XYZ file of C-alpha atoms in Angstrom:
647
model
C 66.372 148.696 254.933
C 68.226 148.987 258.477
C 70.899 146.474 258.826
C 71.735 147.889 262.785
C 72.896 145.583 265.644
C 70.192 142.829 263.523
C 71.953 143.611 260.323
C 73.530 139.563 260.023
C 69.807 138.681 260.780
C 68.147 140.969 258.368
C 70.804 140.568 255.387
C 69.931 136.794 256.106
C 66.356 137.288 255.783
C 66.647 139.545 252.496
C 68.799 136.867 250.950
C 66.693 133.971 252.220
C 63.405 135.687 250.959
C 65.448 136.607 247.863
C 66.741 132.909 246.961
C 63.146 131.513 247.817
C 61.116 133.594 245.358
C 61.855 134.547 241.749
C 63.630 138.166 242.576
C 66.586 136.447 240.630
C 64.631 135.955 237.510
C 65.495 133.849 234.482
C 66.356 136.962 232.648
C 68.707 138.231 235.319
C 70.579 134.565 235.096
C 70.801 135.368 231.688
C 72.416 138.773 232.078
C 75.035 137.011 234.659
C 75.825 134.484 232.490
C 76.769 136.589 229.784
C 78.786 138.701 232.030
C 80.700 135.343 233.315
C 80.659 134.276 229.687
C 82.619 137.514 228.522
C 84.964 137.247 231.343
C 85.690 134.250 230.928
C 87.162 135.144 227.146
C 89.299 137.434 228.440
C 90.527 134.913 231.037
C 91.016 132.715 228.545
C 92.982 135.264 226.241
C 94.961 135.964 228.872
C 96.308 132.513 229.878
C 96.730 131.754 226.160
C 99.012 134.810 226.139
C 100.854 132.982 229.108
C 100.222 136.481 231.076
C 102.448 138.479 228.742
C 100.598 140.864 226.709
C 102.463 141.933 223.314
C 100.676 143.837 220.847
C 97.895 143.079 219.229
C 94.547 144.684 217.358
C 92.401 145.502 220.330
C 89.718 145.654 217.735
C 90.126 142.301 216.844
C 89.820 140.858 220.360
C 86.819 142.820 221.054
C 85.495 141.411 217.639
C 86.282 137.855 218.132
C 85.105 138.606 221.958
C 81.651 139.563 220.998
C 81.053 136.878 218.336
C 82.458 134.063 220.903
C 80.042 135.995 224.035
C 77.101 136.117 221.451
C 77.422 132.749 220.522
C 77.258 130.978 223.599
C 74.414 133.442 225.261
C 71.722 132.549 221.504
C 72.988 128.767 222.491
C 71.888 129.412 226.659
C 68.765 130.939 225.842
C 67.774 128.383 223.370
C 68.836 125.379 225.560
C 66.675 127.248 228.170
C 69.819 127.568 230.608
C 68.448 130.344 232.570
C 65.078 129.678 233.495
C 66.542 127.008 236.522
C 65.847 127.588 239.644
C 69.481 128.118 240.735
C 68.622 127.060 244.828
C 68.161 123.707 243.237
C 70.564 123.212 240.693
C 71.656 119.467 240.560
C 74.114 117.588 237.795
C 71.048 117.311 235.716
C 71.076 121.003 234.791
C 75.024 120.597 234.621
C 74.260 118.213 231.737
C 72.342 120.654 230.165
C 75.323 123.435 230.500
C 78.246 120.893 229.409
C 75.576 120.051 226.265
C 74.958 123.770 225.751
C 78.364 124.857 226.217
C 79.698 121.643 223.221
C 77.528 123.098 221.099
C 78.063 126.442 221.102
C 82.050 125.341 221.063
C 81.208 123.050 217.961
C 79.372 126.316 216.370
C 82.584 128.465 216.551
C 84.997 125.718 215.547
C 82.316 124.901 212.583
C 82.512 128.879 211.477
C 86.367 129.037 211.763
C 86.588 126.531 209.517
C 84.276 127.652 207.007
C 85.632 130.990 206.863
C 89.069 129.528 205.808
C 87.737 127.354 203.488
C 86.481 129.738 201.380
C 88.839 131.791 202.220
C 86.675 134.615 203.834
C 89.457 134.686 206.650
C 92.591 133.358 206.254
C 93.661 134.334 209.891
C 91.715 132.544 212.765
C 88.603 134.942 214.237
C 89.225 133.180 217.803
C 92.665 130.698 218.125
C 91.737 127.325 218.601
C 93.596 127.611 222.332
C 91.280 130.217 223.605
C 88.158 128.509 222.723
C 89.023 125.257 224.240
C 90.087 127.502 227.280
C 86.726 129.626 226.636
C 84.454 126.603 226.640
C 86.048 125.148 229.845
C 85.789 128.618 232.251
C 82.536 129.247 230.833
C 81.177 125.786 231.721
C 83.245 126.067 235.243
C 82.057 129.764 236.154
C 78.197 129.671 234.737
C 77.856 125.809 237.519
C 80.169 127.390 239.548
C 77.828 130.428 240.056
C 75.105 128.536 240.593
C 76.524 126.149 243.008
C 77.532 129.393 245.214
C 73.629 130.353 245.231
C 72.422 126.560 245.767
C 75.183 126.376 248.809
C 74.016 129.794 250.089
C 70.826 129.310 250.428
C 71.735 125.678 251.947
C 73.523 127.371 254.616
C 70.844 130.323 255.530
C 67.932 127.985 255.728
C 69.429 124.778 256.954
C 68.644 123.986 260.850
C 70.473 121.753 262.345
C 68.265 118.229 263.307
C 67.194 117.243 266.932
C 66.719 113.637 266.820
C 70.162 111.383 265.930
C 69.377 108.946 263.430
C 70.919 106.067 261.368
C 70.467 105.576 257.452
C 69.957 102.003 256.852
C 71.233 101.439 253.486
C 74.168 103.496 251.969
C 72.829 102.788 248.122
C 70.860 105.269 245.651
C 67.874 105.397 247.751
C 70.099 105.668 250.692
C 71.566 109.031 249.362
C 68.286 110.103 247.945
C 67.238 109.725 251.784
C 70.083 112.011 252.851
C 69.366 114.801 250.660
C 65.516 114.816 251.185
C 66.847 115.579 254.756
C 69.315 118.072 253.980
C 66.982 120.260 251.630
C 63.931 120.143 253.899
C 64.403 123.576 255.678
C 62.062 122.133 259.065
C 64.285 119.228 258.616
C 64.167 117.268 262.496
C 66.686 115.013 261.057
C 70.755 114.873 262.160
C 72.251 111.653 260.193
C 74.973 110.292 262.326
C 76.106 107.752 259.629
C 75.402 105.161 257.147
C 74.405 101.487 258.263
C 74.775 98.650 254.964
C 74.904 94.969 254.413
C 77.619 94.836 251.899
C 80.809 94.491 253.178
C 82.757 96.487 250.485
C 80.951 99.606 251.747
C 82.386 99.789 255.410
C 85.199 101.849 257.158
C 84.690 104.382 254.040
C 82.444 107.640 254.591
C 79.886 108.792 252.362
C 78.733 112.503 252.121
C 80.991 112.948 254.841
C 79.319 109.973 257.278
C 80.760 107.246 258.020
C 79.365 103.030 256.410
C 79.585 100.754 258.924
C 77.791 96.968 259.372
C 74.640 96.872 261.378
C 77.113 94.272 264.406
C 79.576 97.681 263.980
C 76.496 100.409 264.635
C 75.325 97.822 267.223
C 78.339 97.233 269.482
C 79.989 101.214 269.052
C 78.414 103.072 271.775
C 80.689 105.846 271.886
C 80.565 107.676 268.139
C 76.539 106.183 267.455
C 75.482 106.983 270.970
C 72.200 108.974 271.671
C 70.608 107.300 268.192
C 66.222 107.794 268.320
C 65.891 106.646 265.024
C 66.705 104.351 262.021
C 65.385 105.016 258.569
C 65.589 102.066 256.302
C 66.298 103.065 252.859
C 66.977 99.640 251.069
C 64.767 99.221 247.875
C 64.725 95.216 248.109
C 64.774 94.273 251.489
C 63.065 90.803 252.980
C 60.594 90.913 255.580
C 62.811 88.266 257.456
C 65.224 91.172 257.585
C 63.152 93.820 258.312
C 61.922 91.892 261.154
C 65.278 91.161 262.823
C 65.962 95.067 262.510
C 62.338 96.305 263.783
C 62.838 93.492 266.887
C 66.150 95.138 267.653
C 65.036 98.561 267.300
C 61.713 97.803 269.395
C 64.576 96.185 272.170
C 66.290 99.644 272.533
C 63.423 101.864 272.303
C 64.309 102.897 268.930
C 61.934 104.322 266.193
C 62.109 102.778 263.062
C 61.133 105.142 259.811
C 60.865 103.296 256.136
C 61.781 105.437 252.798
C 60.097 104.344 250.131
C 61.112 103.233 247.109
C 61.028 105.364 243.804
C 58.149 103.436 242.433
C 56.041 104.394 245.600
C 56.748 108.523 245.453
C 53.708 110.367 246.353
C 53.629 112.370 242.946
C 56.675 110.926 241.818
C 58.432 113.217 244.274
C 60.988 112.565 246.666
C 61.121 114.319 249.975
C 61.715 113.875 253.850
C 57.741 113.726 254.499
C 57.576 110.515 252.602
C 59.780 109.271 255.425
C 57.201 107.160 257.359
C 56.412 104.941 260.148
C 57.081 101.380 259.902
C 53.341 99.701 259.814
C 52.632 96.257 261.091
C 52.026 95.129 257.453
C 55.510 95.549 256.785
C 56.735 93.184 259.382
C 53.504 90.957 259.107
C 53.736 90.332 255.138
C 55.581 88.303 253.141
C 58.521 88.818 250.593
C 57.061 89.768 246.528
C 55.334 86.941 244.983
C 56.223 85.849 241.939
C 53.519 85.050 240.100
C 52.769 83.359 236.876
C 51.993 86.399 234.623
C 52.021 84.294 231.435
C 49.412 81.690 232.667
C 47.233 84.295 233.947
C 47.148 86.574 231.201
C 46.592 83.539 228.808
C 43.231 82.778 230.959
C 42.117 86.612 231.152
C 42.863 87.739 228.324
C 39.917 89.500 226.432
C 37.463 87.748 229.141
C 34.136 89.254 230.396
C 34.959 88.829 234.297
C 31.860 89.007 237.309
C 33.390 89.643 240.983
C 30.802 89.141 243.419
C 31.369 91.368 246.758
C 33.246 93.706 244.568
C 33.205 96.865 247.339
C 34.869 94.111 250.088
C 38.020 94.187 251.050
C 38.947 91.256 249.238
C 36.411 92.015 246.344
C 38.216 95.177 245.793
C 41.635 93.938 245.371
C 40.743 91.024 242.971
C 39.178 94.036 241.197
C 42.555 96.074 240.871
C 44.458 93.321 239.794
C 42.511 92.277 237.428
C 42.400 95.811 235.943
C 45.907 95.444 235.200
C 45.091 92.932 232.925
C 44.103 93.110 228.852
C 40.173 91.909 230.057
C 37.582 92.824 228.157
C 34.976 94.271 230.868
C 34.916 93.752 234.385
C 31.317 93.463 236.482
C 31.666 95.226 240.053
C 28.468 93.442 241.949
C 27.914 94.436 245.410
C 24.761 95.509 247.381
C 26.975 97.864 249.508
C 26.285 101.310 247.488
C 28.762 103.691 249.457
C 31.457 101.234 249.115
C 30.663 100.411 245.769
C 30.458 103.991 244.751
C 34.042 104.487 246.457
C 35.437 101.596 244.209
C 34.138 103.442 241.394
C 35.855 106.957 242.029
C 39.008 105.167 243.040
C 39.103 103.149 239.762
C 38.168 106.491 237.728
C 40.890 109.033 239.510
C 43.719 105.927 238.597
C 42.935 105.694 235.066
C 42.959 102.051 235.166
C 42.585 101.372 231.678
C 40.267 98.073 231.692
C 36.448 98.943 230.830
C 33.977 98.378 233.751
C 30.519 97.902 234.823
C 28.708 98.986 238.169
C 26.170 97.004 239.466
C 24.166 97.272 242.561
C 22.547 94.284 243.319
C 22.054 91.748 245.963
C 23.573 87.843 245.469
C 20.740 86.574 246.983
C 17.904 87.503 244.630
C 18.124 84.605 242.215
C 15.769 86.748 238.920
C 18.103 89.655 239.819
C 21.295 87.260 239.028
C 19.660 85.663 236.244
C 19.354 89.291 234.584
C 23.069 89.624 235.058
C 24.311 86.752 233.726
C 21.762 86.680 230.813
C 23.044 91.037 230.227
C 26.839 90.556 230.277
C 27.365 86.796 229.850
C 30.610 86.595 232.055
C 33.142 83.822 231.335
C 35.110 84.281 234.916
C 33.162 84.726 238.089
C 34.852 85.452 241.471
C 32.788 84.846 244.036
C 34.158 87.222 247.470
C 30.463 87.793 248.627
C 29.949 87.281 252.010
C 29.317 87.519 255.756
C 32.479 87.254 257.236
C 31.964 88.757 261.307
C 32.361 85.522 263.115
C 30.486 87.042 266.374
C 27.652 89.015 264.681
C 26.971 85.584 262.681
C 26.457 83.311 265.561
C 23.509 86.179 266.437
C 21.941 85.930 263.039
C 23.016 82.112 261.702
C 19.454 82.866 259.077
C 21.954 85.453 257.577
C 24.903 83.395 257.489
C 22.662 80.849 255.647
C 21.135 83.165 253.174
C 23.956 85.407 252.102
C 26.830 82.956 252.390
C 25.236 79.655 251.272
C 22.518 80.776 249.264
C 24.888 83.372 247.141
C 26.892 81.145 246.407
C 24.215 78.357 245.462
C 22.883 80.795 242.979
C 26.239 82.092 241.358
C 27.380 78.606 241.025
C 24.347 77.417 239.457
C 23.763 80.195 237.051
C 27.444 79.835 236.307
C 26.652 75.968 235.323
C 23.336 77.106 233.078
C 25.563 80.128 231.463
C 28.320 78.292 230.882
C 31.176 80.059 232.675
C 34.085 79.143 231.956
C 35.561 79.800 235.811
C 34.156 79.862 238.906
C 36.379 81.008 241.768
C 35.239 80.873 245.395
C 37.324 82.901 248.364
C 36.708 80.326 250.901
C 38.187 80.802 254.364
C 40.679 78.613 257.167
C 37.402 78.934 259.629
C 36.070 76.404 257.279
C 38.370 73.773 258.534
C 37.266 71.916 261.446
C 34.167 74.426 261.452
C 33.486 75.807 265.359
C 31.156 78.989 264.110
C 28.416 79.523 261.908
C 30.419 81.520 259.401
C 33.117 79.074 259.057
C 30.506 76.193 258.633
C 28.819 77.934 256.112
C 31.676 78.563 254.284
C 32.532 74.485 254.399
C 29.050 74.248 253.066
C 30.038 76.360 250.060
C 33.051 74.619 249.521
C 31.247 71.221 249.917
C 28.700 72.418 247.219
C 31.125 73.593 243.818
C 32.956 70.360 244.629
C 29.907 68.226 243.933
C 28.573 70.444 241.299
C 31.929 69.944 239.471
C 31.868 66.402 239.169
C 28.176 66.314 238.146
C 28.176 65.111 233.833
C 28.145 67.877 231.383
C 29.600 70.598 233.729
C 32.005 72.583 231.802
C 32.666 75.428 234.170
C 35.480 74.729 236.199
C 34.924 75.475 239.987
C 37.795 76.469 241.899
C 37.850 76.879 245.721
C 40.809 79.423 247.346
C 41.037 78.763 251.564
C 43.089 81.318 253.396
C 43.459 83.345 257.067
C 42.897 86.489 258.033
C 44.059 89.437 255.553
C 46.006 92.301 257.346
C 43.917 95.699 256.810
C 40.936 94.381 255.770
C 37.046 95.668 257.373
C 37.114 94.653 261.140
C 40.139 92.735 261.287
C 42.101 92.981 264.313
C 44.642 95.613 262.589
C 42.428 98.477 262.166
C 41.116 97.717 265.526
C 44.085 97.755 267.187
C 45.290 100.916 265.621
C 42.085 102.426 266.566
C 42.045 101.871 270.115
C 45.878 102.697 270.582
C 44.585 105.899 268.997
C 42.036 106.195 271.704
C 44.718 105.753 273.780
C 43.981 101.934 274.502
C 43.136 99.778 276.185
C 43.534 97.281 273.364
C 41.510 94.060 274.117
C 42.820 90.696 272.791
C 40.459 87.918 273.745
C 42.988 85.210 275.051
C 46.393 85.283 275.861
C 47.318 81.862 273.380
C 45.286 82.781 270.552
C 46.724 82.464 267.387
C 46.245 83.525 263.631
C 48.036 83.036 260.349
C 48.400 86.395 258.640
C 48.346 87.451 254.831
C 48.435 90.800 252.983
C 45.400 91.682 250.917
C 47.073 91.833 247.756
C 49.459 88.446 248.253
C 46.106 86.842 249.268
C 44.201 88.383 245.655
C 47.345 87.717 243.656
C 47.493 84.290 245.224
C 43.700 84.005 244.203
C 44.259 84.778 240.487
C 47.153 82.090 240.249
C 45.066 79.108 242.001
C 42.301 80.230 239.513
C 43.980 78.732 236.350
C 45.205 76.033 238.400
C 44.078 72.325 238.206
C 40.692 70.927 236.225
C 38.288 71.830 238.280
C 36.868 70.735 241.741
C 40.177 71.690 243.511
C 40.508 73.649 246.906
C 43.681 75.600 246.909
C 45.301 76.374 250.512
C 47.376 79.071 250.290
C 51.366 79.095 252.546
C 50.281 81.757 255.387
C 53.841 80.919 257.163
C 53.837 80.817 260.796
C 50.638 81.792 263.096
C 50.835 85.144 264.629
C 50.344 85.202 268.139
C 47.767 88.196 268.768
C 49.180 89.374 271.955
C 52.743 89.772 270.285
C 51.189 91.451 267.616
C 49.542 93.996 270.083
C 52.701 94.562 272.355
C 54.368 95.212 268.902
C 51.996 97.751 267.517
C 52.317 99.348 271.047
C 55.627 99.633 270.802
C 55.899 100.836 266.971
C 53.582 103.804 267.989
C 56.200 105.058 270.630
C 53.727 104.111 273.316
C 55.174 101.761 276.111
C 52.593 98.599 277.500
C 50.582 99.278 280.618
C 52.179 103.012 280.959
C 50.725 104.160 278.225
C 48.213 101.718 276.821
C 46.982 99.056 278.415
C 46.316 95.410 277.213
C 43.103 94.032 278.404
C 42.145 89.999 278.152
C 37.762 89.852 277.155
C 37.636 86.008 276.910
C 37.042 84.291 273.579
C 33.753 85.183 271.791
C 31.409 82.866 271.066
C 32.314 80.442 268.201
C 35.827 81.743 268.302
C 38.527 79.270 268.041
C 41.860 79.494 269.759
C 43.756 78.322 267.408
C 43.029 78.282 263.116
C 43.534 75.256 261.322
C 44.470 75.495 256.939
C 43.796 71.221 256.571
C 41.481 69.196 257.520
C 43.192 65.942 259.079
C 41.302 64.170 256.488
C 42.698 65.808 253.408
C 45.865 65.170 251.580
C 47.992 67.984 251.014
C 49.500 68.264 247.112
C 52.362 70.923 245.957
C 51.990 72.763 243.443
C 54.424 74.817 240.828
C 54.208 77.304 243.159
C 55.787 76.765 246.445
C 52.828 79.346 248.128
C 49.673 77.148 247.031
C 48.883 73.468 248.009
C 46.283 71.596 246.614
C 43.909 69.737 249.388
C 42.521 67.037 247.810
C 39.338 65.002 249.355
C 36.910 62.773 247.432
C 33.618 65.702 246.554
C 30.179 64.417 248.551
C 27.218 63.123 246.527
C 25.889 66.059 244.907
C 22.674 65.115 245.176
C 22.094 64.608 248.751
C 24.166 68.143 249.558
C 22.057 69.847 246.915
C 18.718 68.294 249.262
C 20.308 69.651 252.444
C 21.061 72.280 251.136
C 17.478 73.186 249.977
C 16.107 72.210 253.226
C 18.308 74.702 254.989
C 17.554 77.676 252.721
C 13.801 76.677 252.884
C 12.404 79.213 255.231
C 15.510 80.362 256.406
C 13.899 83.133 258.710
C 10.642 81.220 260.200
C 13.142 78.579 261.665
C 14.573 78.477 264.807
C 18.578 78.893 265.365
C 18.699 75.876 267.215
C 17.134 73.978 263.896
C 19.217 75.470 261.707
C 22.325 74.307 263.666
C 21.068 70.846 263.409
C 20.772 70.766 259.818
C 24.105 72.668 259.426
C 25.740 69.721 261.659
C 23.665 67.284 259.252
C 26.149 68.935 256.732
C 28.724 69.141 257.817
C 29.375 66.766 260.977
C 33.097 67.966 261.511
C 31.140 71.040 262.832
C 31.581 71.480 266.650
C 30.243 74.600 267.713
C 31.943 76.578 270.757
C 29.172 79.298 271.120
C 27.911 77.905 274.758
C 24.447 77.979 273.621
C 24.824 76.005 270.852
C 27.003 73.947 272.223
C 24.540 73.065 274.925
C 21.825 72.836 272.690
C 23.991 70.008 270.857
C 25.188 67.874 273.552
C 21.498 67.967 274.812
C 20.202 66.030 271.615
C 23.367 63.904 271.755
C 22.272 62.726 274.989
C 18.412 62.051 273.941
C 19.543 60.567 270.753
């Protein structure tokens, strides 16, 4: 090999190349460790000897040497000492020598004595001194050695980052964070310092960097300057908080990265690619529920559990919590075979432990239903089957009608003749104050397992769960937006004041399961959605967290509100009284149920030849329902205020 005028460069290569593979195999560790092993005897000889050397039996020092040298190398290779990787050696594998190292001490000290007492040897084959001296240079020089090699290779492959950042968080996961930078060789990371909320960590450094409070990293513009990002690395931070810090980081044009925590590892693996961007569902959700795990487990316990519109968004959720459950099978219903078959390989690659069912099949087909209730006899039934496209339904109100109404009709009924024990419905807040077909259809359903509770002899217990919009889920405005800011915009909101409450998909599904063994039946359970989001903030904020700037980059363009689209969402009826609950994120709204009998007629009447009558007739009778209904489609809306007038 030519070292030349390149010779630092190509040394450095060699050594790189040479620390990155295996060159320095396990068995080569094992021959330096006996070398530093057997130096480290003599060492020890010689300060027990206080540097003077009198005389002595050189035969019995290399004796005592080679027993001592022997013993601690059979005690290494059996503890597996040499097979590290030495460019990673951490305190773990220092354990590991300090354990190694005791034991082979305890050994010699064990044989020493032993040999007295039975008078083998009256004289000492190794003085107590030098193996107390032997077992801490060995222990010092093998980690030592390998700390050299780990620091080596640091220094060879470590390039120094481009973009300034801030570690939010100077805990565990904080210096977990640092060190996934430092030992990623393409590392595009320099850490300026340490931002923290506890007071008892500022003015100190750690790893060298300094702790300060977020005011102090704020207001210093001469040691934090040139910052481009802040990586939050706090395990239990509120979304109140992360808010605050993504607003101020959005203000100065910062990016804002989120470590996350152990429990989330991609293959239980810690490293600076699991350093990601801050999504809108972090800023968007809420803080962990609580939930009550006793209650629920004490309803699904050992149960035989039916989720309608199982491949859904919604549907699929429900599904995975329930899996963590003790149930005894779960039914996955859903006419949707790709998604359905997804669900199923998803389920299978976790290992979810709960037994399950596939079943393709279509809500609607009432001798199809019958089969499944009659085969698997469920005792729970979540109903998440549905239409849910507010502009494709005021197109095709028949469908509406027939999938959202008429599922649910047949669910709840065969639930009654089956006796079910639960029926849960995932209602939704367009059901309020009804303006589209999909929301009124919805009311409809809600309207229905309220009567059908009250009827006599009804043991299944019908519960109704009303909530907003779910962040993620299939064509909600989320996805969208991140699509077309991935087109590279524009991104189309359809009024500049429109409003929507937000909720994660699985606070909205673990909400569900707590409502479900709620109250006796007949109940519809709002759920706390906080504070409406404004849809234009949310856009401008996305824009912003994708390092795009508004109207340079992307442009946000106004479409008008769709037909049937309301302006603002509404959780309560002004008619219905609002009732707390244990838990502070459910309300009961309770309203007197309509006379089953005469809901059950309309209802009939509207599902009668669903596809034969006109939309216009169909709104009537849907208005018959449900008179709160004031359609804004303009062509429904004309058609009604025409009758008013003949009427």
């Amino acid at each position: 090999m030519k070292w030349g005028k390149l010779g630092t460069i190509s040394m450095k290569e060699f050594l790189i190349k040479a620390l990155n593979g295996r060159i320095i195999s396990p068995w080569w560790i094992l021959v330096i460790d006996t070398v530093l092993i057997a130096n480290a005897f003599v060492f020890a000889y010689v300060l027990r000897l206080n540097f003077s050397l009198p005389e002595y039996s050189v035969w019995e020092f290399l004796y005592s040497s080679f027993i001592a040298t022997a013993v601690y190398v059979v005690v290494f290779f059996i503890f597996g000492v040499h097979k590290g990787v030495i460019r990673h050696t951490n305190f773990t594998e220092l354990r590991v020598l300090i354990i190694a190292c005791i034991i082979a001490f305890a050994f010699l000290l064990s044989l020493d004595i032993l040999l007295k007492f039975f008078r083998i040897n009256e004289n000492s084959i190794i003085p107590r001194l030098v193996m107390v001296l032997h077992f801490m240079l060995v222990a010092i020089l093998c980690f030592g050695f390998r700390l050299v090699v780990r620091e080596t290779y640091a220094f060879l492959t470590h390039r120094k980052g481009t973009i300034n950042a801030m570690i939010y968080g100077a805990g565990d996961l904080g210096i977990i964070t640092l060190d996934a930078i430092k030992n990623d060789k393409d590392n595009q990371y320099q850490v300026v310092g340490f931002v923290d909320d506890e007071p008892s960590k500022w003015h100190v450094n750690l790893h060298t960097l300094p702790v300060v409070s977020w005011e102090m990293f704020l207001n210093d513009k001469t040691r934090f300057k040139g910052i481009e990002e802040i990586i939050l690395a706090l395990p239990s931070i509120t979304v109140k908080h992360k808010q605050v810090i993504s607003d101020e980081c959005l203000r100065r044009g910062w990016k804002l990265k989120v470590m996350p925590t152990v429990g989330n590892w991609v293959n239980g693996i810690s490293n600076k690619n699991q350093i990601r961007d801050v999504n809108i569902e972090d800023l968007l959700g809420r803080d962990e529920i609580q939930l009550n795990q006793k209650r629920i487990l004490s309803g699904l316990v050992n149960k035989t559990i039916l989720v309608s519109g199982a491949a859904g968004s919604i549907g699929s959720e429900i599904v995975r919590q329930l899996l963590k459950f003790p149930i005894r099978k779960i039914i996955l219903l859903d006419q949707a075979e790709s998604a359905l078959y997804d669900l199923q390989q998803e389920i299978l690659l976790r290992h979810y432990d709960g037994p399950f069912q596939i079943v393709l099949a279509d809500v609607t087909n009432k001798a199809r239903m019958a089969g499944v209730f009659e085969e698997f006899k469920p005792q729970i039934v979540f109903n998440a089957a549905a239409y849910k496209h507010v502009p494709l339904m005021e197109e095709a109100p028949f469908e509406a009608i027939r999938v959202n109404v008429g599922g649910t009709k047949i669910l709840a009924d065969l639930s009654v003749k089956f006796d079910v024990e639960k029926f849960v419905m995932v209602s939704t807040d367009k059901a309020v104050n009804p303006t589209n077909v999909m929301g009124t259809t919805k009311r409809i359903c809600e309207m229905y397992v309220q009567a059908l509770s009250k009827q006599q002899g009804i043991k299944t217990g019908f519960v109704t769960t009303r909530f907003g919009n779910v962040l993620g889920s299939n064509g909600s405005v989320v996805p969208l937006f991140k699509k077309q800011i991935a087109q590279g915009g524009p991104v189309t909101v359809t009024h500049p004041d429109i409003t929507r409450f937000f909720m994660t998909i699985p606070e909205a599904c673990q909400l569900v399961l707590e409502a479900s063994f709620m109250g006796n039946g007949g109940d519809v359970f709002v759920f706390d959605m906080g504070e409406p989001v404004k849809i234009l903030d949310l856009a401008e904020k996305m824009i912003k967290l994708s390092g795009l700037k508004i109207n340079d980059d992307i442009e946000i363009k106004f479409t008008g509100l769709r037909p049937g689209e309301k302006l603002f969402e509404e959780l309560l009826a002004a008619k219905e009284n609002n009732i707390s609950t244990y838990n502070e994120k459910i309300m009961i709204c309770r309203e007197l149920p309509g006379n089953y009998v005469y809901i059950n007629e309309l209802i009939n009447e509207l599902l009668l030849n669903t596809y034969s009558q006109s939309d216009e007739s169909l709104i009537v009778k849907m208005r018959e329902l449900v008179p709160e209904f004031i359609p804004q489609n303009p062509r429904y809306k004309k058609f009604i205020e025409n009758l008013s007038v003949l009427s």
